Short mmCIF file of C-alpha atoms in Angstrom, two decimals:
data_model
loop_
_atom_site.label_atom_id
_atom_site.label_comp_id
_atom_site.label_asym_id
_atom_site.label_seq_id
_atom_site.Cartn_x
_atom_site.Cartn_y
_atom_site.Cartn_z
CA MET A 932 -3.38 -7.24 -41.20
CA ASN A 933 -3.60 -4.00 -39.21
CA GLY A 934 -1.83 -4.64 -35.88
CA ARG A 935 -3.24 -1.64 -34.06
CA PRO A 936 -5.89 -2.15 -31.33
CA THR A 937 -9.42 -1.74 -32.63
CA SER A 938 -12.53 -0.38 -30.94
CA ARG A 939 -13.43 -4.00 -30.26
CA ASP A 940 -10.14 -4.45 -28.38
CA TYR A 941 -10.76 -1.32 -26.32
CA ASN A 942 -14.28 -2.49 -25.50
CA LYS A 943 -12.88 -5.82 -24.39
CA ALA A 944 -10.32 -4.04 -22.20
CA SER A 945 -13.06 -1.89 -20.67
CA VAL A 946 -15.12 -4.96 -19.83
CA LEU A 947 -12.08 -6.61 -18.27
CA ASP A 948 -11.35 -3.50 -16.17
CA VAL A 949 -14.83 -3.64 -14.66
CA VAL A 950 -14.73 -7.40 -14.07
CA LEU A 951 -11.36 -7.13 -12.31
CA SER A 952 -12.57 -4.31 -10.08
CA ARG A 953 -16.18 -5.34 -9.39
CA ALA A 954 -16.61 -9.11 -9.79
CA PRO A 955 -18.70 -11.04 -9.07
CA LEU A 956 -21.32 -9.19 -11.08
CA THR A 957 -24.06 -9.97 -13.60
CA ARG A 958 -24.01 -9.19 -17.29
CA ASN A 959 -26.70 -6.56 -16.73
CA GLU A 960 -24.50 -4.85 -14.14
CA LEU A 961 -21.59 -5.07 -16.56
CA ILE A 962 -23.63 -3.42 -19.31
CA GLU A 963 -24.68 -0.63 -16.94
CA LEU A 964 -21.15 0.01 -15.64
CA THR A 965 -19.44 0.00 -19.06
CA GLY A 966 -22.19 1.76 -21.02
CA LEU A 967 -21.71 -0.77 -23.82
CA SER A 968 -24.43 -2.64 -25.69
CA LYS A 969 -25.58 -6.10 -24.67
CA ALA A 970 -24.10 -7.63 -27.83
CA THR A 971 -20.73 -5.91 -27.31
CA VAL A 972 -20.53 -7.02 -23.69
CA SER A 973 -21.53 -10.59 -24.56
CA ARG A 974 -18.86 -10.81 -27.26
CA ALA A 975 -16.19 -9.39 -24.93
CA VAL A 976 -17.19 -11.76 -22.13
CA GLU A 977 -16.89 -14.78 -24.40
CA GLU A 978 -13.45 -13.68 -25.58
CA LEU A 979 -12.32 -13.08 -21.99
CA ARG A 980 -13.71 -16.46 -21.03
CA ALA A 981 -11.56 -18.03 -23.75
CA ASP A 982 -8.55 -16.05 -22.48
CA GLY A 983 -9.08 -17.49 -19.00
CA PHE A 984 -9.94 -14.21 -17.26
CA VAL A 985 -13.69 -14.72 -16.79
CA ILE A 986 -15.81 -17.61 -15.53
CA ASP A 987 -19.43 -18.09 -14.50
CA GLY A 988 -19.66 -17.77 -10.74
CA GLY A 989 -23.19 -18.97 -10.00
CA ALA A 990 -26.58 -17.32 -10.40
CA ASP A 991 -28.32 -14.54 -8.49
CA GLU A 992 -31.49 -15.15 -6.54
CA VAL A 993 -34.57 -13.76 -8.28
CA ILE A 994 -37.96 -13.67 -6.59
CA GLY A 995 -40.80 -14.47 -8.97
CA ARG A 996 -40.73 -15.59 -12.55
CA GLY A 997 -37.99 -15.05 -15.05
CA ARG A 998 -34.54 -16.29 -15.88
CA ARG A 999 -31.85 -15.84 -13.25
CA SER A 1000 -28.74 -13.90 -14.22
CA THR A 1001 -25.38 -15.64 -14.13
CA TYR A 1002 -22.64 -14.00 -12.13
CA LEU A 1003 -19.32 -13.37 -13.84
CA ASP A 1004 -16.17 -13.76 -11.80
CA VAL A 1005 -12.39 -13.88 -12.10
CA PRO A 1006 -11.09 -17.47 -11.83
CA SER A 1007 -8.60 -18.26 -9.10
CA THR A 1008 -6.43 -19.93 -11.75
CA ALA A 1009 -5.76 -16.48 -13.28
CA GLY A 1010 -3.16 -16.02 -10.58
CA HIS A 1011 -2.55 -14.13 -7.37
CA VAL A 1012 -0.68 -11.16 -5.92
CA VAL A 1013 1.48 -10.99 -2.79
CA GLY A 1014 1.86 -7.94 -0.55
CA VAL A 1015 4.59 -8.01 2.10
CA GLY A 1016 4.97 -5.62 5.01
CA PHE A 1017 8.64 -6.21 5.89
CA GLY A 1018 8.82 -4.16 9.07
CA ALA A 1019 11.61 -3.73 11.58
CA GLN A 1020 9.69 -5.73 14.19
CA THR A 1021 6.84 -7.48 12.40
CA THR A 1022 6.48 -8.96 8.93
CA CYS A 1023 3.14 -9.68 7.29
CA VAL A 1024 2.53 -11.55 4.03
CA LEU A 1025 -0.89 -11.14 2.40
CA VAL A 1026 -1.98 -13.13 -0.67
CA THR A 1027 -4.98 -12.05 -2.76
CA ASP A 1028 -6.58 -13.23 -5.98
CA LEU A 1029 -6.65 -10.88 -8.97
CA ARG A 1030 -9.94 -9.46 -7.77
CA GLY A 1031 -8.25 -8.40 -4.51
CA ARG A 1032 -9.97 -10.95 -2.29
CA GLU A 1033 -7.78 -12.30 0.47
CA VAL A 1034 -6.58 -15.88 0.10
CA GLU A 1035 -4.35 -16.04 3.17
CA HIS A 1036 -2.22 -13.88 5.42
CA VAL A 1037 0.35 -14.48 8.14
CA ILE A 1038 1.98 -12.13 10.66
CA VAL A 1039 5.28 -13.12 12.30
CA PRO A 1040 8.15 -11.42 14.16
CA THR A 1041 10.71 -10.16 11.67
CA LEU A 1042 13.84 -12.27 11.41
CA ASP A 1043 16.80 -10.63 13.15
CA GLU A 1044 19.14 -10.97 10.19
CA ASP A 1045 21.84 -8.63 8.89
CA ASP A 1046 22.67 -10.65 5.77
CA VAL A 1047 20.65 -9.55 2.74
CA GLU A 1048 20.71 -12.94 1.00
CA ARG A 1049 19.51 -14.83 4.08
CA ALA A 1050 16.86 -12.21 4.80
CA ALA A 1051 15.61 -12.49 1.21
CA ARG A 1052 15.46 -16.27 1.49
CA TRP A 1053 13.42 -15.92 4.70
CA VAL A 1054 10.96 -13.55 3.03
CA VAL A 1055 10.58 -15.83 0.01
CA ASP A 1056 10.02 -18.90 2.21
CA LEU A 1057 7.29 -16.97 4.03
CA VAL A 1058 5.72 -15.93 0.72
CA GLU A 1059 5.75 -19.51 -0.56
CA GLN A 1060 4.19 -20.88 2.63
CA THR A 1061 1.44 -18.25 2.65
CA SER A 1062 0.75 -18.74 -1.07
CA GLU A 1063 0.13 -22.49 -0.78
CA PRO A 1064 -3.70 -22.14 -0.77
CA ALA A 1065 -3.60 -19.85 -3.84
CA ALA A 1066 -4.26 -21.13 -7.34
CA GLY A 1067 -2.50 -20.08 -10.52
CA PRO A 1068 0.84 -18.28 -10.80
CA VAL A 1069 2.02 -15.41 -8.64
CA ARG A 1070 1.75 -12.34 -10.87
CA GLN A 1071 3.40 -9.69 -8.68
CA ILE A 1072 5.15 -9.34 -5.32
CA VAL A 1073 5.33 -5.94 -3.62
CA VAL A 1074 7.50 -5.62 -0.50
CA ALA A 1075 6.88 -2.54 1.66
CA VAL A 1076 9.78 -1.50 3.91
CA PRO A 1077 10.39 1.19 6.56
CA GLY A 1078 12.38 3.57 4.41
CA ARG A 1079 12.19 5.64 1.26
CA VAL A 1080 12.19 3.73 -2.02
CA ARG A 1081 13.10 4.91 -5.51
CA ASN A 1082 12.04 3.23 -8.76
CA GLY A 1083 10.71 0.22 -6.89
CA LYS A 1084 14.24 -1.12 -6.40
CA GLU A 1085 16.46 1.04 -4.21
CA ILE A 1086 15.99 1.68 -0.49
CA PHE A 1087 17.18 5.01 0.92
CA GLY A 1088 17.30 6.08 4.54
CA PRO A 1089 15.98 2.85 6.11
CA ALA A 1090 15.35 2.46 9.82
CA GLU A 1091 18.51 2.24 11.94
CA SER A 1092 18.08 -1.48 12.50
CA ARG A 1093 17.61 -2.08 8.75
CA LYS A 1094 20.51 -0.07 7.32
CA VAL A 1095 21.99 -3.26 5.85
CA PHE A 1096 19.12 -3.23 3.35
CA ALA A 1097 19.98 0.19 1.90
CA GLY A 1098 20.36 0.10 -1.88
CA PRO A 1099 19.05 -2.36 -4.49
CA ALA A 1100 20.39 -5.63 -3.02
CA LEU A 1101 17.18 -6.73 -1.28
CA GLN A 1102 15.01 -6.37 -4.38
CA ARG A 1103 17.53 -8.24 -6.51
CA ALA A 1104 17.95 -11.02 -3.96
CA ILE A 1105 14.20 -11.63 -3.66
CA GLU A 1106 13.59 -11.47 -7.41
CA ASP A 1107 16.39 -13.98 -8.01
CA LEU A 1108 14.51 -16.49 -5.83
CA VAL A 1109 11.02 -16.21 -7.32
CA ASP A 1110 9.42 -16.56 -10.72
CA ALA A 1111 7.60 -13.24 -10.56
CA PRO A 1112 8.35 -9.53 -10.77
CA VAL A 1113 9.29 -7.95 -7.42
CA VAL A 1114 8.87 -4.27 -6.54
CA LEU A 1115 9.80 -2.47 -3.33
CA GLU A 1116 7.61 0.23 -1.81
CA SER A 1117 7.82 2.40 1.28
CA ASP A 1118 5.58 1.49 4.20
CA ALA A 1119 4.19 5.03 4.13
CA ASN A 1120 3.19 4.82 0.45
CA ALA A 1121 1.62 1.40 1.04
CA SER A 1122 -0.34 2.70 4.04
CA LEU A 1123 -1.61 5.73 2.13
CA LEU A 1124 -2.55 3.57 -0.85
CA GLY A 1125 -4.57 1.40 1.50
CA ILE A 1126 -6.50 4.48 2.66
CA LEU A 1127 -7.08 5.64 -0.93
CA THR A 1128 -8.33 2.21 -2.00
CA GLU A 1129 -10.76 1.88 0.88
CA ASP A 1130 -12.02 5.49 0.91
CA ALA A 1131 -12.94 6.94 -2.49
CA THR A 1132 -13.52 10.41 -0.97
CA VAL A 1133 -9.83 11.00 -0.19
CA SER A 1134 -8.15 13.08 -2.87
CA ASN A 1135 -5.25 15.23 -1.59
CA ALA A 1136 -3.63 13.89 1.56
CA VAL A 1137 -0.40 13.23 3.40
CA LEU A 1138 0.47 10.43 5.81
CA PHE A 1139 3.13 10.25 8.49
CA VAL A 1140 4.28 6.89 9.82
CA VAL A 1141 5.59 7.51 13.35
CA SER A 1142 7.10 4.16 14.15
CA THR A 1143 10.61 2.69 14.11
CA MET A 1144 11.44 5.64 11.90
CA LEU A 1145 9.52 8.65 10.62
CA ASN A 1146 8.29 8.05 7.09
CA PHE A 1147 6.09 10.16 4.85
CA ALA A 1148 3.80 9.82 1.85
CA SER A 1149 1.56 12.21 -0.07
CA CYS A 1150 -0.98 12.11 -2.86
CA SER A 1151 -2.55 14.65 -5.20
CA ASP A 1152 -5.78 13.81 -7.02
CA ARG A 1153 -5.43 10.28 -5.58
CA GLU A 1154 -2.03 9.77 -7.22
CA ILE A 1155 0.82 8.84 -4.86
CA ALA A 1156 3.63 11.38 -5.27
CA THR A 1157 7.12 10.22 -6.16
CA GLY A 1158 10.19 12.40 -6.30
CA ARG A 1159 13.07 12.79 -8.71
CA SER A 1160 15.73 12.11 -6.07
CA PRO A 1161 16.23 10.04 -2.90
CA ALA A 1162 15.74 13.21 -0.84
CA PHE A 1163 12.02 13.30 -1.65
CA GLY A 1164 9.95 12.59 1.44
CA ASP A 1165 12.84 12.84 3.88
CA VAL A 1166 10.95 15.11 6.27
CA GLY A 1167 12.81 13.62 9.21
CA VAL A 1168 15.82 15.87 8.57
CA LEU A 1169 13.78 19.03 9.24
CA LEU A 1170 14.24 20.70 12.61
CA SER A 1171 11.41 19.94 15.01
CA GLY A 1172 11.32 23.26 16.83
CA VAL A 1173 12.67 21.63 20.01
CA GLU A 1174 16.29 22.70 20.59
CA GLU A 1175 18.31 21.28 17.65
CA GLU A 1176 16.38 18.00 17.44
CA PRO A 1177 15.31 16.87 13.95
CA LEU A 1178 11.81 15.54 13.41
CA ASP A 1179 13.08 11.98 13.05
CA GLU A 1180 14.46 12.08 16.60
CA LEU A 1181 11.12 13.01 18.15
CA LEU A 1182 8.69 11.25 15.79
CA SER A 1183 10.27 7.78 15.79
CA THR A 1184 10.30 5.13 18.49
CA THR A 1185 14.08 4.88 18.68
CA GLY A 1186 14.64 8.64 18.71
CA LEU A 1187 11.88 9.40 21.22
CA LEU A 1188 13.22 6.72 23.57
CA ARG A 1189 16.63 8.39 23.45
CA PHE A 1190 15.06 11.80 24.12
CA ALA A 1191 13.03 10.40 27.04
CA ARG A 1192 16.11 8.87 28.63
CA ARG A 1193 17.94 12.18 28.37
CA ARG A 1194 15.02 13.71 30.26
CA GLY A 1195 15.34 11.31 33.17
CA LEU A 1196 12.90 8.59 32.15
CA SER A 1197 14.06 5.00 31.80
CA PRO A 1198 11.56 3.16 29.60
CA ASP A 1199 12.71 -0.21 28.25
CA ARG A 1200 10.07 -0.17 25.51
CA ILE A 1201 8.32 2.70 23.76
CA GLU A 1202 4.93 1.59 25.15
CA ALA A 1203 6.08 2.61 28.62
CA LEU A 1204 5.82 6.26 27.61
CA TRP A 1205 2.04 6.15 27.59
CA LEU A 1206 1.91 3.99 30.70
CA GLU A 1207 3.85 6.45 32.91
CA PRO A 1208 1.82 8.47 35.47
CA PRO A 1209 0.27 11.45 33.61
CA ASP A 1210 1.60 13.98 36.16
CA GLU A 1211 5.22 12.84 35.79
CA ALA A 1212 7.22 16.02 35.13
CA SER A 1213 9.75 14.36 32.84
CA ARG A 1214 7.00 12.67 30.86
CA ALA A 1215 5.23 16.02 30.46
CA GLU A 1216 8.45 17.43 28.97
CA VAL A 1217 8.66 14.54 26.52
CA LEU A 1218 4.99 14.97 25.60
CA GLU A 1219 5.49 18.69 25.01
CA ALA A 1220 8.41 18.01 22.66
CA PHE A 1221 6.40 15.36 20.83
CA THR A 1222 3.48 17.79 20.42
CA THR A 1223 5.76 20.53 19.06
CA ALA A 1224 7.30 18.11 16.57
CA ILE A 1225 3.91 17.06 15.22
CA VAL A 1226 2.82 20.70 14.91
CA THR A 1227 6.04 21.44 12.99
CA ALA A 1228 5.60 18.45 10.68
CA VAL A 1229 1.96 19.20 9.88
CA SER A 1230 2.71 22.92 9.40
CA ALA A 1231 5.48 22.09 6.92
CA VAL A 1232 3.24 19.95 4.70
CA ALA A 1233 0.25 22.26 5.11
CA VAL A 1234 2.07 25.26 3.64
CA THR A 1235 3.88 23.31 0.90
CA LEU A 1236 1.41 20.63 -0.22
CA ASP A 1237 -1.96 22.07 0.91
CA PRO A 1238 -3.50 18.69 1.78
CA GLU A 1239 -7.14 18.26 2.70
CA SER A 1240 -6.30 15.45 5.12
CA VAL A 1241 -3.32 14.54 7.26
CA TYR A 1242 -3.08 10.98 8.59
CA ILE A 1243 -0.73 9.82 11.34
CA ALA A 1244 -0.10 6.09 11.77
CA GLY A 1245 2.38 3.82 13.49
CA ARG A 1246 3.42 2.55 16.91
CA LEU A 1247 3.37 6.03 18.46
CA ARG A 1248 -0.34 6.39 17.73
CA PRO A 1249 -1.36 6.27 21.46
CA LEU A 1250 0.76 9.38 22.07
CA VAL A 1251 -0.70 10.98 18.96
CA ASP A 1252 -4.21 10.42 20.29
CA GLU A 1253 -3.21 12.08 23.54
CA VAL A 1254 -1.73 15.24 22.03
CA LEU A 1255 -3.98 15.70 18.98
CA PRO A 1256 -6.40 18.20 20.59
CA GLU A 1257 -3.45 20.42 21.56
CA VAL A 1258 -1.93 20.00 18.07
CA ARG A 1259 -5.16 21.21 16.46
CA ARG A 1260 -5.40 24.15 18.87
CA ARG A 1261 -1.88 25.33 18.04
CA LEU A 1262 -2.36 24.90 14.31
CA GLU A 1263 -5.57 26.94 14.38
CA LYS A 1264 -3.54 29.80 15.84
CA SER A 1265 -0.78 29.63 13.23
CA LEU A 1266 -2.46 28.51 9.98
CA PRO A 1267 -5.30 30.21 8.09
CA THR A 1268 -6.69 26.79 7.14
CA VAL A 1269 -6.02 23.62 9.11
CA PRO A 1270 -6.30 20.30 7.26
CA GLU A 1271 -8.31 17.51 8.81
CA ILE A 1272 -5.92 15.57 11.06
CA SER A 1273 -6.60 12.04 12.25
CA ALA A 1274 -4.71 9.18 13.84
CA VAL A 1275 -5.18 6.07 11.74
CA THR A 1276 -6.06 2.74 13.30
CA MET A 1277 -3.89 0.12 11.64
CA VAL A 1278 -3.40 -3.59 12.23
CA LEU A 1279 0.29 -4.02 12.90
CA GLY A 1280 1.89 -5.37 9.72
CA LEU A 1281 -1.37 -6.29 8.01
CA SER A 1282 -2.37 -2.77 6.99
CA VAL A 1283 0.97 -2.17 5.27
CA ALA A 1284 0.87 -5.58 3.55
CA ARG A 1285 -2.66 -4.86 2.36
CA GLY A 1286 -1.52 -1.56 0.83
CA ALA A 1287 1.39 -3.38 -0.82
CA ALA A 1288 -1.06 -5.93 -2.26
CA TYR A 1289 -3.23 -3.09 -3.63
CA ALA A 1290 -0.14 -1.69 -5.36
CA GLY A 1291 0.57 -5.11 -6.86
CA LEU A 1292 -3.00 -5.51 -8.08
CA ALA A 1293 -2.85 -2.15 -9.86
CA MET A 1294 0.36 -3.24 -11.65
CA VAL A 1295 -1.13 -6.58 -12.68
CA HIS A 1296 -4.38 -5.02 -13.92
CA ASP A 1297 -2.41 -2.54 -16.02
CA ARG A 1298 -0.34 -5.34 -17.52
CA ILE A 1299 -3.42 -7.41 -18.34
CA ARG A 1300 -5.05 -4.43 -20.03
CA GLU A 1301 -1.91 -3.77 -22.05
CA ALA A 1302 -1.75 -7.46 -22.98
CA VAL A 1303 -5.32 -7.31 -24.28
CA LEU A 1304 -4.54 -4.25 -26.39
CA GLU A 1305 -1.18 -5.63 -27.57
CA ALA A 1306 -2.58 -9.05 -28.49
CA ARG A 1307 -3.54 -7.99 -32.00
CA ARG A 1308 0.00 -6.75 -32.70
CA GLN A 1309 1.44 -10.04 -31.51
CA ALA A 1310 -1.04 -12.22 -33.41
CA ARG A 1311 -0.17 -13.79 -36.74
CA SER A 1312 -3.79 -14.09 -37.80
CA PRO A 1313 -7.09 -12.45 -36.78
CA GLN A 1314 -8.03 -15.60 -34.86
CA LEU A 1315 -4.94 -15.51 -32.62
CA VAL A 1316 -5.58 -12.56 -30.37
CA THR A 1317 -5.36 -14.10 -26.92
CA PRO A 1318 -3.31 -11.83 -24.64
CA ALA A 1319 0.09 -13.29 -23.83
CA PHE A 1320 -0.01 -12.66 -20.10
#
């Protein structure tokens, strides 16, 4: 028997791709979206039904005479995906089905723990509690952290309060406690992926997370960029243009608090910076430094990456809103073309977890597709071609 995938296998994979991305939908919609014949789609649907990836999900409402079309859907028993936003202050766990529909989410203060094993146990307990309403096995867990991540396993340059998690120990500790693959991702990549998933018009963009630390992500033709070394994305080491301060000192909550205190302010929390009287001289000095740092950061990516859009997210967003008109004015003077710059409204913790879940869904969908195409190689007879997923 020829073990290579056939055109029938590729048609089946194409049908599955559309069902996973668009369900619930009717057979007629499936035919239109795949461009395949009615007979081909019907055969693929029946095979996917036998594999456990497709079920009938009710019927559409038709006014007048005629037979109603049955909706096709992805069964909850096919499994679920977990996205975790493991932030320095807040942790969010989001569980979705394989279609990407939310099952449950929870947002809690992050455990103040400097032991990797205990922190991993806490995350896993939170995942298990949040996953209780979900059916089927967990197919993928993606944990987004404030720091740069390489190969989905190693954390580089984490926030000051999370330096204990540098390296591969966190990923290993979590994966040892669960029966599912675990991948780490940066909070910036997860946030940008969330934007890409929810806005199909975004193509080439960069995103700065100005929060506990400065983090950065970029995409080209909707593909998130990854580097060859841990230095990739470490824009915080660049000089800000204010004295000898690096960008990370002025575009992070911890660094900006230090800078503000050196300028005579005494805020206990970062939020106090946008609650100070607007005519406060020391606050104006801090705001000027913050503005210069953003102009420097955007200029650096504009001349090297040529993005169409620049997004700025994180806890410092209220200050970003305040200085953005001045940032645009300065950039228009120094750059021939200024990218569109916007401050992104994000739900603390949830937006990062949602992006992490999107990353997990993409991994699972790819694995399912590969399983469909590999099934014929694994089968011992033409009748045994159910994907081993």
